[in-house]
JSON list of C-alpha atoms in Angstrom, two decimals:
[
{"chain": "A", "resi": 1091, "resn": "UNK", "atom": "CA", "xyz": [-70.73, -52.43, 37.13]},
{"chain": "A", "resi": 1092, "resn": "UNK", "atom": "CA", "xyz": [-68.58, -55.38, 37.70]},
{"chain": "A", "resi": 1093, "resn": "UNK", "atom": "CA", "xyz": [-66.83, -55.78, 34.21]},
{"chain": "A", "resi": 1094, "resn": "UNK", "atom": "CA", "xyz": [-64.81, -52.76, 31.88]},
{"chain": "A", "resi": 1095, "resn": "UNK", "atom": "CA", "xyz": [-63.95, -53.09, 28.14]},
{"chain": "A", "resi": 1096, "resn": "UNK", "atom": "CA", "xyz": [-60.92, -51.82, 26.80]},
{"chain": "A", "resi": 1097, "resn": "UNK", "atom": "CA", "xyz": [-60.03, -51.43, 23.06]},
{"chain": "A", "resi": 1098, "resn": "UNK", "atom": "CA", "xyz": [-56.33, -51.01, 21.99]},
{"chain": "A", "resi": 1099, "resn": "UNK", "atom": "CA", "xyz": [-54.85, -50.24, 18.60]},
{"chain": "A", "resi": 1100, "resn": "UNK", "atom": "CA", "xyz": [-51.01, -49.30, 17.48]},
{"chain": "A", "resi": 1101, "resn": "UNK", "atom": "CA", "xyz": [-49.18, -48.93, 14.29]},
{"chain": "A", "resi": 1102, "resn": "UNK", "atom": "CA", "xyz": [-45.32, -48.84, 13.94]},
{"chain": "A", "resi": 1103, "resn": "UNK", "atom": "CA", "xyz": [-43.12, -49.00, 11.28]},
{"chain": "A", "resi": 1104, "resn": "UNK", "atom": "CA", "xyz": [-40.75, -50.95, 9.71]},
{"chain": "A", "resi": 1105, "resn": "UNK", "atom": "CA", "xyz": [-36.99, -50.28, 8.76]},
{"chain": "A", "resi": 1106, "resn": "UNK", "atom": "CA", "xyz": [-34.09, -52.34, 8.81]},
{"chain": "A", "resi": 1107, "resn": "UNK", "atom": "CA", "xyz": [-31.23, -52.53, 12.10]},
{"chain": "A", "resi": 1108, "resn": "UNK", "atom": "CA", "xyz": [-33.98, -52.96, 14.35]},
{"chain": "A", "resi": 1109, "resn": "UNK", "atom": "CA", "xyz": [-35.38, -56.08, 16.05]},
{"chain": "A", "resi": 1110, "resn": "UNK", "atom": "CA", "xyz": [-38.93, -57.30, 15.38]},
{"chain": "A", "resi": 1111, "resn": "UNK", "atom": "CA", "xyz": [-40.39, -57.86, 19.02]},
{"chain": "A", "resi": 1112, "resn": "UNK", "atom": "CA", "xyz": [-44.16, -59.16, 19.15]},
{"chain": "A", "resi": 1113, "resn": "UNK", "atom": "CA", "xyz": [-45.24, -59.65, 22.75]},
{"chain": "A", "resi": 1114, "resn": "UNK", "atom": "CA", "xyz": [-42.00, -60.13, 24.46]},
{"chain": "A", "resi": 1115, "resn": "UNK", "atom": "CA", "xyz": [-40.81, -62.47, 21.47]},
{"chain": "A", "resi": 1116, "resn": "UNK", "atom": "CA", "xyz": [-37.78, -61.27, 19.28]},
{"chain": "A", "resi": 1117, "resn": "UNK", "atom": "CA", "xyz": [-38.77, -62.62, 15.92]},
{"chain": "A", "resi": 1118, "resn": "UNK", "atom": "CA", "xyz": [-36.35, -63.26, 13.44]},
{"chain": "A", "resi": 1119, "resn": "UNK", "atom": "CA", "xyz": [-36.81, -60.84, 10.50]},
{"chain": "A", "resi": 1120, "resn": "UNK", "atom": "CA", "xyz": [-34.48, -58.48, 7.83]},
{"chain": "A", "resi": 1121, "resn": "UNK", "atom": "CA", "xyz": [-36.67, -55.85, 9.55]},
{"chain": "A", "resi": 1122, "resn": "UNK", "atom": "CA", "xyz": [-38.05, -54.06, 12.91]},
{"chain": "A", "resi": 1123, "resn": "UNK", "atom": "CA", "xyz": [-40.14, -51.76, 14.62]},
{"chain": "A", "resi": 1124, "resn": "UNK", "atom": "CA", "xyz": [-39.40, -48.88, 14.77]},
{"chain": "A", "resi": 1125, "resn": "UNK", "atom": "CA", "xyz": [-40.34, -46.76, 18.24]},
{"chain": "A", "resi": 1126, "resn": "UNK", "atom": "CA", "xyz": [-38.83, -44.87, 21.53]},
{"chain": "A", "resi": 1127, "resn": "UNK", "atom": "CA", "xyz": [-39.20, -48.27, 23.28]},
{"chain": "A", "resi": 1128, "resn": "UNK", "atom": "CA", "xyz": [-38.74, -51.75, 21.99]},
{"chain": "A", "resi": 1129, "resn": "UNK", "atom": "CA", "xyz": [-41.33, -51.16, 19.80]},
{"chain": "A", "resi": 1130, "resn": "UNK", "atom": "CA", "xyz": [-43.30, -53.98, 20.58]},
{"chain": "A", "resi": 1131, "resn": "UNK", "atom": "CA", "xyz": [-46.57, -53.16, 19.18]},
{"chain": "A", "resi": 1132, "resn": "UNK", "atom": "CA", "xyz": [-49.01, -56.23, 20.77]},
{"chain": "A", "resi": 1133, "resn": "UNK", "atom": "CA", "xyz": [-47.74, -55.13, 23.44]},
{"chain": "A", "resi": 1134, "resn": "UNK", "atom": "CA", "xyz": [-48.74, -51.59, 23.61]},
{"chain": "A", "resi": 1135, "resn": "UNK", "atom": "CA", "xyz": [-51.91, -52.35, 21.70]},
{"chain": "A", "resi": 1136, "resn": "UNK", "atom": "CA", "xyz": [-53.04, -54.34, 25.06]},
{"chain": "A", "resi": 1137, "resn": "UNK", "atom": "CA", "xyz": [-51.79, -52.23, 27.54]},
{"chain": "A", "resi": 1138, "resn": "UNK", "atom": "CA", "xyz": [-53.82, -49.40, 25.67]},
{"chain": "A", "resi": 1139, "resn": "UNK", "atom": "CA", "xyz": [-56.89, -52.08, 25.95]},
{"chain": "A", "resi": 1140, "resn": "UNK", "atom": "CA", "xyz": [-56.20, -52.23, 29.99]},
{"chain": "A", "resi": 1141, "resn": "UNK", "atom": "CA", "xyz": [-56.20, -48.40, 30.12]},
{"chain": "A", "resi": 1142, "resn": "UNK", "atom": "CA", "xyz": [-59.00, -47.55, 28.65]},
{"chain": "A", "resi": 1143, "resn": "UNK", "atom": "CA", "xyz": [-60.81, -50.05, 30.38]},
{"chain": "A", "resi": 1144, "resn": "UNK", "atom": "CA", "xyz": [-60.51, -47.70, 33.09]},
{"chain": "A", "resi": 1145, "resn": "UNK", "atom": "CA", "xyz": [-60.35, -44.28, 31.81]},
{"chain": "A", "resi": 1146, "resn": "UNK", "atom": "CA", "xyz": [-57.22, -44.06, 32.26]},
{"chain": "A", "resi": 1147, "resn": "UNK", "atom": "CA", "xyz": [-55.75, -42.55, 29.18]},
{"chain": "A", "resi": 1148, "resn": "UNK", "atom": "CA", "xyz": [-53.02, -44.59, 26.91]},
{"chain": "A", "resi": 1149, "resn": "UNK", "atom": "CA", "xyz": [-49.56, -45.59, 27.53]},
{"chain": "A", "resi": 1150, "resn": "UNK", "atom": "CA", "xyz": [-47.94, -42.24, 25.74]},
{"chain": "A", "resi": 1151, "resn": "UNK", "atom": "CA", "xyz": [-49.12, -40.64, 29.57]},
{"chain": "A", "resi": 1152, "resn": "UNK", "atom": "CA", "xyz": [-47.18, -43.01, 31.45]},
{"chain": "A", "resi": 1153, "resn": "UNK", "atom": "CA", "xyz": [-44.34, -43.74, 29.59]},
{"chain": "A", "resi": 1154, "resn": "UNK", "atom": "CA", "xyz": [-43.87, -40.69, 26.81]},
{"chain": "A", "resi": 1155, "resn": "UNK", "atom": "CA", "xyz": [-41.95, -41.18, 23.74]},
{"chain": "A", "resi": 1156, "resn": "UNK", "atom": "CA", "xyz": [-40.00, -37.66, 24.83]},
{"chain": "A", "resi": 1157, "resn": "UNK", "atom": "CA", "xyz": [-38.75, -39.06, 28.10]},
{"chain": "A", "resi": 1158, "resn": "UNK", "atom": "CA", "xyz": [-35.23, -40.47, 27.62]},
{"chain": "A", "resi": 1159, "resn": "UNK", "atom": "CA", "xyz": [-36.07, -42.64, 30.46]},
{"chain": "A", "resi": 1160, "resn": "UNK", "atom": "CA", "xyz": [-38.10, -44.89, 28.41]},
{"chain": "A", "resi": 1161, "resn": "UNK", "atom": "CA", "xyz": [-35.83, -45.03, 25.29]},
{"chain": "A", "resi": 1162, "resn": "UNK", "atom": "CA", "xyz": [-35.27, -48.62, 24.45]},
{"chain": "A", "resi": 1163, "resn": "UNK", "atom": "CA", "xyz": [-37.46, -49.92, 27.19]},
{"chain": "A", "resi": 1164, "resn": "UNK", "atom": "CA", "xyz": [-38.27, -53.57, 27.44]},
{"chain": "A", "resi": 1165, "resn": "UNK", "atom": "CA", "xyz": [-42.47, -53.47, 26.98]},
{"chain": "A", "resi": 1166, "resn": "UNK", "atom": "CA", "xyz": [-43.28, -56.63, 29.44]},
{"chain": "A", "resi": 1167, "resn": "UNK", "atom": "CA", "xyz": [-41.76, -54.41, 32.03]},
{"chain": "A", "resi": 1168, "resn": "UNK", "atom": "CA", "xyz": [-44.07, -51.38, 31.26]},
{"chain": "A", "resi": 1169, "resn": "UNK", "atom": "CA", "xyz": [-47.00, -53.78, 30.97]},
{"chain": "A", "resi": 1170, "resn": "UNK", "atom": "CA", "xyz": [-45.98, -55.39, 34.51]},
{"chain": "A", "resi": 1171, "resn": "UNK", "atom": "CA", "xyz": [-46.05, -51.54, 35.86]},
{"chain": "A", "resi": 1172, "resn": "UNK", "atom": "CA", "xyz": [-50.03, -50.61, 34.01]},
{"chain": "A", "resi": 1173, "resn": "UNK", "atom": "CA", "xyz": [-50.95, -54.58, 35.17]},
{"chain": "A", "resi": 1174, "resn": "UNK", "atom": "CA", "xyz": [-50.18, -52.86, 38.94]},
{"chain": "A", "resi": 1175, "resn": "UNK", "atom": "CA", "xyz": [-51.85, -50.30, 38.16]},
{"chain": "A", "resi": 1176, "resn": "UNK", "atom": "CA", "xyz": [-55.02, -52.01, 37.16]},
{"chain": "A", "resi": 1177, "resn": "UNK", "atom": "CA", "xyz": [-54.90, -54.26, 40.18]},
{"chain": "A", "resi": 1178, "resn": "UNK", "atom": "CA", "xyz": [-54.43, -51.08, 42.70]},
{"chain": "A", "resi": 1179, "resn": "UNK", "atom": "CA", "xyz": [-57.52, -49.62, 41.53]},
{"chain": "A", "resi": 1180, "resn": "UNK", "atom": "CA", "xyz": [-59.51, -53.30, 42.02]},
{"chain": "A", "resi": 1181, "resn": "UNK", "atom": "CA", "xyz": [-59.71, -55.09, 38.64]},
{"chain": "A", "resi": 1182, "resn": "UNK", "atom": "CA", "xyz": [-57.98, -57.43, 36.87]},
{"chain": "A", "resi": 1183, "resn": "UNK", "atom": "CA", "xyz": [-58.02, -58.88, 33.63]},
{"chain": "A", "resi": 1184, "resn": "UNK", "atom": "CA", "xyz": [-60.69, -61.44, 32.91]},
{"chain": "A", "resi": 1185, "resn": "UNK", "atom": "CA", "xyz": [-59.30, -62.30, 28.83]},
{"chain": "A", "resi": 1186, "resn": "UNK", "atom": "CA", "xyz": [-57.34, -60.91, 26.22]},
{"chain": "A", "resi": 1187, "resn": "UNK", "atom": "CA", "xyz": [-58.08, -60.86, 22.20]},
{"chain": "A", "resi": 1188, "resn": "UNK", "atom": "CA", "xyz": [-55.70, -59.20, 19.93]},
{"chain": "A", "resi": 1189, "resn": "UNK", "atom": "CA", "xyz": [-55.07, -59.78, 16.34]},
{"chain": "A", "resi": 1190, "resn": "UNK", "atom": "CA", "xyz": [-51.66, -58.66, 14.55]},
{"chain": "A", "resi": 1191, "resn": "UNK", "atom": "CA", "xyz": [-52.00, -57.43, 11.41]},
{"chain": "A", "resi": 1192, "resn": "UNK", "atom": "CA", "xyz": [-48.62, -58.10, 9.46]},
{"chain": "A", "resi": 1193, "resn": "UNK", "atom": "CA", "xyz": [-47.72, -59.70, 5.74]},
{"chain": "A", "resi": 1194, "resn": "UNK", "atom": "CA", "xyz": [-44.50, -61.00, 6.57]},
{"chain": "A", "resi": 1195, "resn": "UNK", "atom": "CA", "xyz": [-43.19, -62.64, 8.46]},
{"chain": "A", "resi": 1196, "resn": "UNK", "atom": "CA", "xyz": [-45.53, -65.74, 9.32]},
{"chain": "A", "resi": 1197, "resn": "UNK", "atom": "CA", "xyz": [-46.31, -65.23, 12.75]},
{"chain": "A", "resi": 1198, "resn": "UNK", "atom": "CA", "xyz": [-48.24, -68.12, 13.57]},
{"chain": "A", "resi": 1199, "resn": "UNK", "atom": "CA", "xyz": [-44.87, -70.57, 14.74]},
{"chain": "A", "resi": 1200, "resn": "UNK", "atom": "CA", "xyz": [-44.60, -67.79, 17.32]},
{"chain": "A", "resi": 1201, "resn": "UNK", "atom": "CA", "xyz": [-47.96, -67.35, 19.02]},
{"chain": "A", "resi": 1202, "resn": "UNK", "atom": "CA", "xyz": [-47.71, -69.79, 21.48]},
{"chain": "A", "resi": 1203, "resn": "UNK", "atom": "CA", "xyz": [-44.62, -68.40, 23.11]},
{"chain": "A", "resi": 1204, "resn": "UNK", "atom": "CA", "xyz": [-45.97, -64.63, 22.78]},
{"chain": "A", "resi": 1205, "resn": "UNK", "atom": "CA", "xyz": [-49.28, -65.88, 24.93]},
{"chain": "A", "resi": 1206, "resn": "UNK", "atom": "CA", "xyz": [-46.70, -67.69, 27.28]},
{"chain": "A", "resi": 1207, "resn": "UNK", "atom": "CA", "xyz": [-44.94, -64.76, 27.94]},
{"chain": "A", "resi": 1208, "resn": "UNK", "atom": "CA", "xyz": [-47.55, -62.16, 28.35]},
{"chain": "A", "resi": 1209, "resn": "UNK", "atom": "CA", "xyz": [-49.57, -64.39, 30.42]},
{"chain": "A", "resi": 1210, "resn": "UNK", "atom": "CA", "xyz": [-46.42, -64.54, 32.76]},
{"chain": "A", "resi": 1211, "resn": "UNK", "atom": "CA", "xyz": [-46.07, -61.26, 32.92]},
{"chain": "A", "resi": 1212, "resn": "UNK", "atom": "CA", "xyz": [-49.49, -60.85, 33.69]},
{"chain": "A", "resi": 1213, "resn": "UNK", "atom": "CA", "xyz": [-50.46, -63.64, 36.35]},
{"chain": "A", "resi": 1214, "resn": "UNK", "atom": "CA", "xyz": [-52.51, -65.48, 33.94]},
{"chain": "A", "resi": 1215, "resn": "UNK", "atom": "CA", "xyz": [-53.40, -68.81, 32.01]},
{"chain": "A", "resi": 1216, "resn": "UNK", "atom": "CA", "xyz": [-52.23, -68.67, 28.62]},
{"chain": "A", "resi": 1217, "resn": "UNK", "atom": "CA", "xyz": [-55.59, -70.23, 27.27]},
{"chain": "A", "resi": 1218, "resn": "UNK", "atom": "CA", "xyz": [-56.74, -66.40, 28.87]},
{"chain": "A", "resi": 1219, "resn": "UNK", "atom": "CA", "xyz": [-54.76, -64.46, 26.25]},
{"chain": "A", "resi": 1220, "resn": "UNK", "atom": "CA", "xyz": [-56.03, -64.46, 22.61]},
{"chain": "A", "resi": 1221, "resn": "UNK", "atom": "CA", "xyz": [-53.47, -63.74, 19.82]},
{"chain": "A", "resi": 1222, "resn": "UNK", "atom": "CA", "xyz": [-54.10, -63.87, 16.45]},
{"chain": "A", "resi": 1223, "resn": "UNK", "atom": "CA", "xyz": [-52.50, -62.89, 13.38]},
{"chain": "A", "resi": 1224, "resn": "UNK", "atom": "CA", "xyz": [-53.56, -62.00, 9.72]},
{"chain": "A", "resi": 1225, "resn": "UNK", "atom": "CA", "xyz": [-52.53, -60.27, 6.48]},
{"chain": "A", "resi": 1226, "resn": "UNK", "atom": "CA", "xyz": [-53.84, -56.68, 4.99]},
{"chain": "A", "resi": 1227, "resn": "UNK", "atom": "CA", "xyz": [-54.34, -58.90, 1.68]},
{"chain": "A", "resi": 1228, "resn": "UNK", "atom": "CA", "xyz": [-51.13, -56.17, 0.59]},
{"chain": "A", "resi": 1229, "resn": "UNK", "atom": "CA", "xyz": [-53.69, -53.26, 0.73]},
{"chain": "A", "resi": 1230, "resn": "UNK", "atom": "CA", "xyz": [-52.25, -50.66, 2.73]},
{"chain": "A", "resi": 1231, "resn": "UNK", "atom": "CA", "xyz": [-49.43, -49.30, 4.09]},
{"chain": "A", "resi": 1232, "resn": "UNK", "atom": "CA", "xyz": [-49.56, -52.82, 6.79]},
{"chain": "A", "resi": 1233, "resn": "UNK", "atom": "CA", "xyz": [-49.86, -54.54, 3.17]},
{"chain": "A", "resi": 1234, "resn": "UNK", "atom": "CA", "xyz": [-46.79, -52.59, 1.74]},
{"chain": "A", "resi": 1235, "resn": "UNK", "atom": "CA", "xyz": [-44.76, -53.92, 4.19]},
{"chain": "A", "resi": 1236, "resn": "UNK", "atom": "CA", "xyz": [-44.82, -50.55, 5.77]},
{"chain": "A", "resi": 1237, "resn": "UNK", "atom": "CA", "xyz": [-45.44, -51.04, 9.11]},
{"chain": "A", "resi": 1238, "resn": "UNK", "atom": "CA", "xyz": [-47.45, -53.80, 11.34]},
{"chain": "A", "resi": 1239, "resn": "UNK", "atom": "CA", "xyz": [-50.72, -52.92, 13.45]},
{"chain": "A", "resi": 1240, "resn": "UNK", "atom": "CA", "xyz": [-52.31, -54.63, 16.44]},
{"chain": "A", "resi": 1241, "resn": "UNK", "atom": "CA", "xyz": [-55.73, -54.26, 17.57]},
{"chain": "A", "resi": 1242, "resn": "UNK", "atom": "CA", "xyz": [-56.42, -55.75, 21.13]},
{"chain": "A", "resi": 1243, "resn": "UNK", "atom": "CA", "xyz": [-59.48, -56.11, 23.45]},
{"chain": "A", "resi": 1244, "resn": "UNK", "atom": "CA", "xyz": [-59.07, -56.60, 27.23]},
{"chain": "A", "resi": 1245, "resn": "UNK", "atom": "CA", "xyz": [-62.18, -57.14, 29.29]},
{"chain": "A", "resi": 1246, "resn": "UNK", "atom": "CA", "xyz": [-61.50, -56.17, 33.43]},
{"chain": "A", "resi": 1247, "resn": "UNK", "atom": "CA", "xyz": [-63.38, -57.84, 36.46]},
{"chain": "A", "resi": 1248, "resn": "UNK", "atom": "CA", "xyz": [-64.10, -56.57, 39.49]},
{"chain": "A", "resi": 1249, "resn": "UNK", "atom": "CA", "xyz": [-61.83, -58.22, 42.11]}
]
């Protein structure tokens, strides 16, 4: 088989005195995400896609939330590290979709420069990298303003 289909989903929370990072962007907000790492949620969503393209597990195996060693981390890096992972074992990513789920804040001024940095990260065009954002029409604890949720896709080639 010469292609692999990942799907990725994560959830985190919001509270205030954190910074609200969506693929390697720090949005301006009166809240964050809250996590072990920076939290950044697209982020993790696709690098959960990637992984389970493979088999591989998700990112909690690689990078645990109980390992001090990861508190605070910077996401791009870990998705450089399971992009080098991906290529060592002979694939690499053909395209991207994702779709953040959020009701505030409008994330659509912001898009371009998420798929500009996550395509740099990963060696590819931007136009490669879907990202896409929507409300939970306030249902929800996404539509209470609770958290925000990503659900990504990542389809692998044979190299």
């Amino acid at each position: 088989m010469n292609i692999r289909i990942g799907n990725g989903y994560d959830i985190h929370q919001l509270v205030s005195d954190r910074p609200l990072i969506l693929g390697g962007v720090n949005i301006p907000h009166e809240l964050g995400l809250l996590g072990h790492s920076d939290a950044d949620v697209l982020t993790h969503a696709i690098m959960d896609a990637m992984l389970g393209a493979l088999s591989l597990g998700d990112i909690g195996h690689y990078f645990p939330p109980t390992d001090p060693k990861w508190k605070g981390a910077d996401s791009l890096k870990l998705l450089a590290q399971v992009n080098q992972l991906i290529l060592d074992k002979g694939w690499q990513i053909g395209n991207i979709d994702s779709v953040i789920v959020a009701e505030r804040p409008k994330l659509k001024p912001h898009i371009e420069k998420m798929r500009d940095r996550l395509a740099n990260v990963l060696e590819l065009n931007p136009d490669q990298i879907g990202v896409k954002a929507t409300t939970n029409e306030k249902l929800g604890p996404v539509g209470r303003e609770e958290g925000i949720a990503v659900y990504a896709v990542v389809l692998l080639v044979l190299r």
